[in-house]
Amino acid sequence: MDDIKFVFVPSIVNIDGVLEGLGIYSKESLALDKLKKKISENWSSGFKEAQLVMWTLNSDESEAVPLKHMYAHVCPICDERTFWTDVVEMNALCYLPACQAWIESSDIEEEKVDCGWPPIGFTSQVDSLEDALSSLRTYGAKIRASTTDDSDIFTHRTLLEEYEKSLDKEST
């Protein structure tokens, strides 16, 4: 127990503002996995905020260090409230398993922002977070415009889910 210097605490806030703790972990990766799993498996449950904080053990510090602080938004691609923006790391990801649209700072060009939609291999590099959202919104609008009624939207979502299942089969 003396080896543990920090603990990692994930939590999530529902639409009514009720905070739900998700445990206390000795490793950041375990806490982050728990948080991501909760968001992914319960994407339709109405969560609005999530965070992962680090506490120093045996310390007089009264504040936790925020490692992630995420807010749920409507995804610019799938139009579900599953697009989580992390204000600490300045990135975003749709946690709807069939969509997974994403935005992150470019690893190659420091001043650029990358975004994409994995199911069809769409990627784009733009100048700002706002440009990335705009790029994904434009692409999402094209998808929605290509559907003529609710049954087409259902078909689109079904195709995304089938794509996800095919990825699972390939990995096993």
GROMACS .gro file of C-alpha atoms in nm:
model
  172
    1MET     CA    1   0.000   0.000   0.000
    2ASP     CA    2   0.299   0.231   0.052
    3ASP     CA    3   0.368   0.222  -0.323
    4ILE     CA    4   0.041   0.395  -0.405
    5LYS     CA    5   0.090   0.772  -0.418
    6PHE     CA    6  -0.216   0.869  -0.619
    7VAL     CA    7  -0.572   0.749  -0.664
    8PHE     CA    8  -0.787   0.807  -0.970
    9VAL     CA    9  -1.158   0.874  -0.936
   10PRO     CA   10  -1.395   0.865  -1.236
   11SER     CA   11  -1.747   1.006  -1.206
   12ILE     CA   12  -2.041   1.089  -1.427
   13VAL     CA   13  -2.330   1.335  -1.394
   14ASN     CA   14  -2.677   1.250  -1.523
   15ILE     CA   15  -2.913   1.493  -1.693
   16ASP     CA   16  -3.072   1.581  -1.356
   17GLY     CA   17  -2.733   1.683  -1.214
   18VAL     CA   18  -2.689   1.376  -0.993
   19LEU     CA   19  -2.323   1.277  -0.956
   20GLU     CA   20  -2.243   0.905  -0.973
   21GLY     CA   21  -1.903   0.788  -0.852
   22LEU     CA   22  -1.754   0.500  -1.050
   23GLY     CA   23  -1.497   0.380  -0.796
   24ILE     CA   24  -1.145   0.460  -0.680
   25TYR     CA   25  -0.851   0.316  -0.871
   26SER     CA   26  -0.477   0.291  -0.816
   27LYS     CA   27  -0.406   0.315  -1.190
   28GLU     CA   28  -0.520   0.590  -1.426
   29SER     CA   29  -0.575   0.342  -1.710
   30LEU     CA   30  -0.821   0.136  -1.503
   31ALA     CA   31  -1.019   0.445  -1.402
   32LEU     CA   32  -1.027   0.572  -1.760
   33ASP     CA   33  -1.139   0.232  -1.891
   34LYS     CA   34  -1.423   0.229  -1.636
   35LEU     CA   35  -1.534   0.579  -1.738
   36LYS     CA   36  -1.522   0.502  -2.112
   37LYS     CA   37  -1.709   0.174  -2.062
   38LYS     CA   38  -1.983   0.350  -1.864
   39ILE     CA   39  -2.026   0.613  -2.136
   40SER     CA   40  -2.015   0.360  -2.424
   41GLU     CA   41  -2.251   0.106  -2.273
   42ASN     CA   42  -2.499   0.365  -2.145
   43TRP     CA   43  -2.490   0.620  -2.427
   44SER     CA   44  -2.868   0.661  -2.428
   45SER     CA   45  -2.897   0.709  -2.049
   46GLY     CA   46  -2.885   1.087  -2.048
   47PHE     CA   47  -2.547   1.167  -1.899
   48LYS     CA   48  -2.428   1.525  -1.946
   49GLU     CA   49  -2.086   1.547  -1.782
   50ALA     CA   50  -1.802   1.313  -1.683
   51GLN     CA   51  -1.466   1.356  -1.522
   52LEU     CA   52  -1.155   1.175  -1.410
   53VAL     CA   53  -0.958   1.331  -1.128
   54MET     CA   54  -0.637   1.239  -0.948
   55TRP     CA   55  -0.593   1.272  -0.573
   56THR     CA   56  -0.255   1.264  -0.399
   57LEU     CA   57  -0.257   1.035  -0.096
   58ASN     CA   58  -0.123   1.153   0.240
   59SER     CA   59  -0.127   1.514   0.126
   60ASP     CA   60  -0.270   1.839   0.256
   61GLU     CA   61  -0.395   1.924  -0.093
   62SER     CA   62  -0.767   1.998  -0.085
   63GLU     CA   63  -0.820   1.991  -0.461
   64ALA     CA   64  -0.807   1.701  -0.704
   65VAL     CA   65  -0.614   1.734  -1.029
   66PRO     CA   66  -0.855   1.708  -1.326
   67LEU     CA   67  -0.724   1.469  -1.592
   68LYS     CA   68  -1.042   1.465  -1.801
   69HIS     CA   69  -1.352   1.682  -1.784
   70MET     CA   70  -1.598   1.596  -2.056
   71TYR     CA   71  -1.934   1.733  -2.164
   72ALA     CA   72  -2.191   1.553  -2.381
   73HIS     CA   73  -2.309   1.721  -2.700
   74VAL     CA   74  -2.509   1.617  -3.005
   75CYS     CA   75  -2.277   1.437  -3.246
   76PRO     CA   76  -2.230   1.625  -3.574
   77ILE     CA   77  -2.241   1.295  -3.766
   78CYS     CA   78  -2.500   1.063  -3.606
   79ASP     CA   79  -2.710   1.339  -3.445
   80GLU     CA   80  -2.721   1.157  -3.107
   81ARG     CA   81  -2.620   1.312  -2.773
   82THR     CA   82  -2.306   1.097  -2.761
   83PHE     CA   83  -2.028   1.338  -2.863
   84TRP     CA   84  -1.812   1.398  -2.556
   85THR     CA   85  -1.580   1.700  -2.560
   86ASP     CA   86  -1.286   1.689  -2.316
   87VAL     CA   87  -1.199   2.043  -2.208
   88VAL     CA   88  -0.874   1.933  -2.041
   89GLU     CA   89  -0.722   1.757  -2.343
   90MET     CA   90  -0.921   1.957  -2.602
   91ASN     CA   91  -1.045   1.659  -2.799
   92ALA     CA   92  -1.381   1.496  -2.866
   93LEU     CA   93  -1.520   1.151  -2.944
   94CYS     CA   94  -1.862   1.010  -3.023
   95TYR     CA   95  -1.917   0.718  -2.786
   96LEU     CA   96  -2.195   0.565  -2.995
   97PRO     CA   97  -2.010   0.246  -3.094
   98ALA     CA   98  -2.136   0.254  -3.451
   99CYS     CA   99  -2.026   0.615  -3.512
  100GLN     CA  100  -1.707   0.715  -3.324
  101ALA     CA  101  -1.660   1.052  -3.497
  102TRP     CA  102  -1.358   1.224  -3.342
  103ILE     CA  103  -1.161   1.549  -3.310
  104GLU     CA  104  -0.810   1.594  -3.169
  105SER     CA  105  -0.506   1.817  -3.191
  106SER     CA  106  -0.277   1.716  -3.476
  107ASP     CA  107   0.027   1.510  -3.379
  108ILE     CA  108   0.209   1.627  -3.691
  109GLU     CA  109   0.128   1.996  -3.725
  110GLU     CA  110   0.109   2.176  -3.392
  111GLU     CA  111  -0.135   2.447  -3.501
  112LYS     CA  112  -0.379   2.209  -3.676
  113VAL     CA  113  -0.677   2.002  -3.566
  114ASP     CA  114  -0.762   1.659  -3.707
  115CYS     CA  115  -1.110   1.510  -3.727
  116GLY     CA  116  -1.269   1.205  -3.880
  117TRP     CA  117  -1.536   0.940  -3.904
  118PRO     CA  118  -1.394   0.584  -3.895
  119PRO     CA  119  -1.679   0.385  -4.059
  120ILE     CA  120  -1.592   0.526  -4.400
  121GLY     CA  121  -1.236   0.643  -4.341
  122PHE     CA  122  -1.319   1.015  -4.359
  123THR     CA  123  -1.045   1.237  -4.214
  124SER     CA  124  -0.975   1.607  -4.240
  125GLN     CA  125  -0.714   1.850  -4.110
  126VAL     CA  126  -0.835   2.200  -4.029
  127ASP     CA  127  -0.721   2.514  -3.847
  128SER     CA  128  -0.942   2.508  -3.536
  129LEU     CA  129  -1.183   2.312  -3.321
  130GLU     CA  130  -1.469   2.515  -3.470
  131ASP     CA  131  -1.353   2.423  -3.822
  132ALA     CA  132  -1.340   2.055  -3.722
  133LEU     CA  133  -1.696   2.068  -3.588
  134SER     CA  134  -1.806   2.245  -3.905
  135SER     CA  135  -1.637   1.983  -4.123
  136LEU     CA  136  -1.807   1.698  -3.936
  137ARG     CA  137  -2.144   1.880  -3.936
  138THR     CA  138  -2.121   1.928  -4.312
  139TYR     CA  139  -2.047   1.560  -4.360
  140GLY     CA  140  -2.326   1.460  -4.119
  141ALA     CA  141  -2.571   1.688  -4.302
  142LYS     CA  142  -2.482   1.520  -4.633
  143ILE     CA  143  -2.559   1.182  -4.479
  144ARG     CA  144  -2.892   1.300  -4.337
  145ALA     CA  145  -2.982   1.473  -4.665
  146SER     CA  146  -2.929   1.148  -4.851
  147THR     CA  147  -3.200   0.984  -4.640
  148THR     CA  148  -3.559   1.063  -4.733
  149ASP     CA  149  -3.758   0.935  -4.437
  150ASP     CA  150  -3.723   0.780  -4.093
  151SER     CA  151  -3.684   0.429  -4.233
  152ASP     CA  152  -3.377   0.548  -4.426
  153ILE     CA  153  -3.230   0.691  -4.105
  154PHE     CA  154  -3.295   0.357  -3.937
  155THR     CA  155  -3.124   0.183  -4.229
  156HIS     CA  156  -2.825   0.416  -4.195
  157ARG     CA  157  -2.794   0.339  -3.822
  158THR     CA  158  -2.834  -0.034  -3.891
  159LEU     CA  159  -2.554  -0.019  -4.150
  160LEU     CA  160  -2.328   0.151  -3.896
  161GLU     CA  161  -2.406  -0.118  -3.639
  162GLU     CA  162  -2.336  -0.392  -3.895
  163TYR     CA  163  -2.004  -0.227  -3.973
  164GLU     CA  164  -1.918  -0.230  -3.603
  165LYS     CA  165  -2.006  -0.600  -3.577
  166SER     CA  166  -1.781  -0.676  -3.875
  167LEU     CA  167  -1.491  -0.508  -3.693
  168ASP     CA  168  -1.558  -0.726  -3.388
  169LYS     CA  169  -1.552  -1.039  -3.606
  170GLU     CA  170  -1.223  -0.935  -3.768
  171SER     CA  171  -1.059  -0.886  -3.428
  172THR     CA  172  -1.155  -1.234  -3.303
   0.00000   0.00000   0.00000
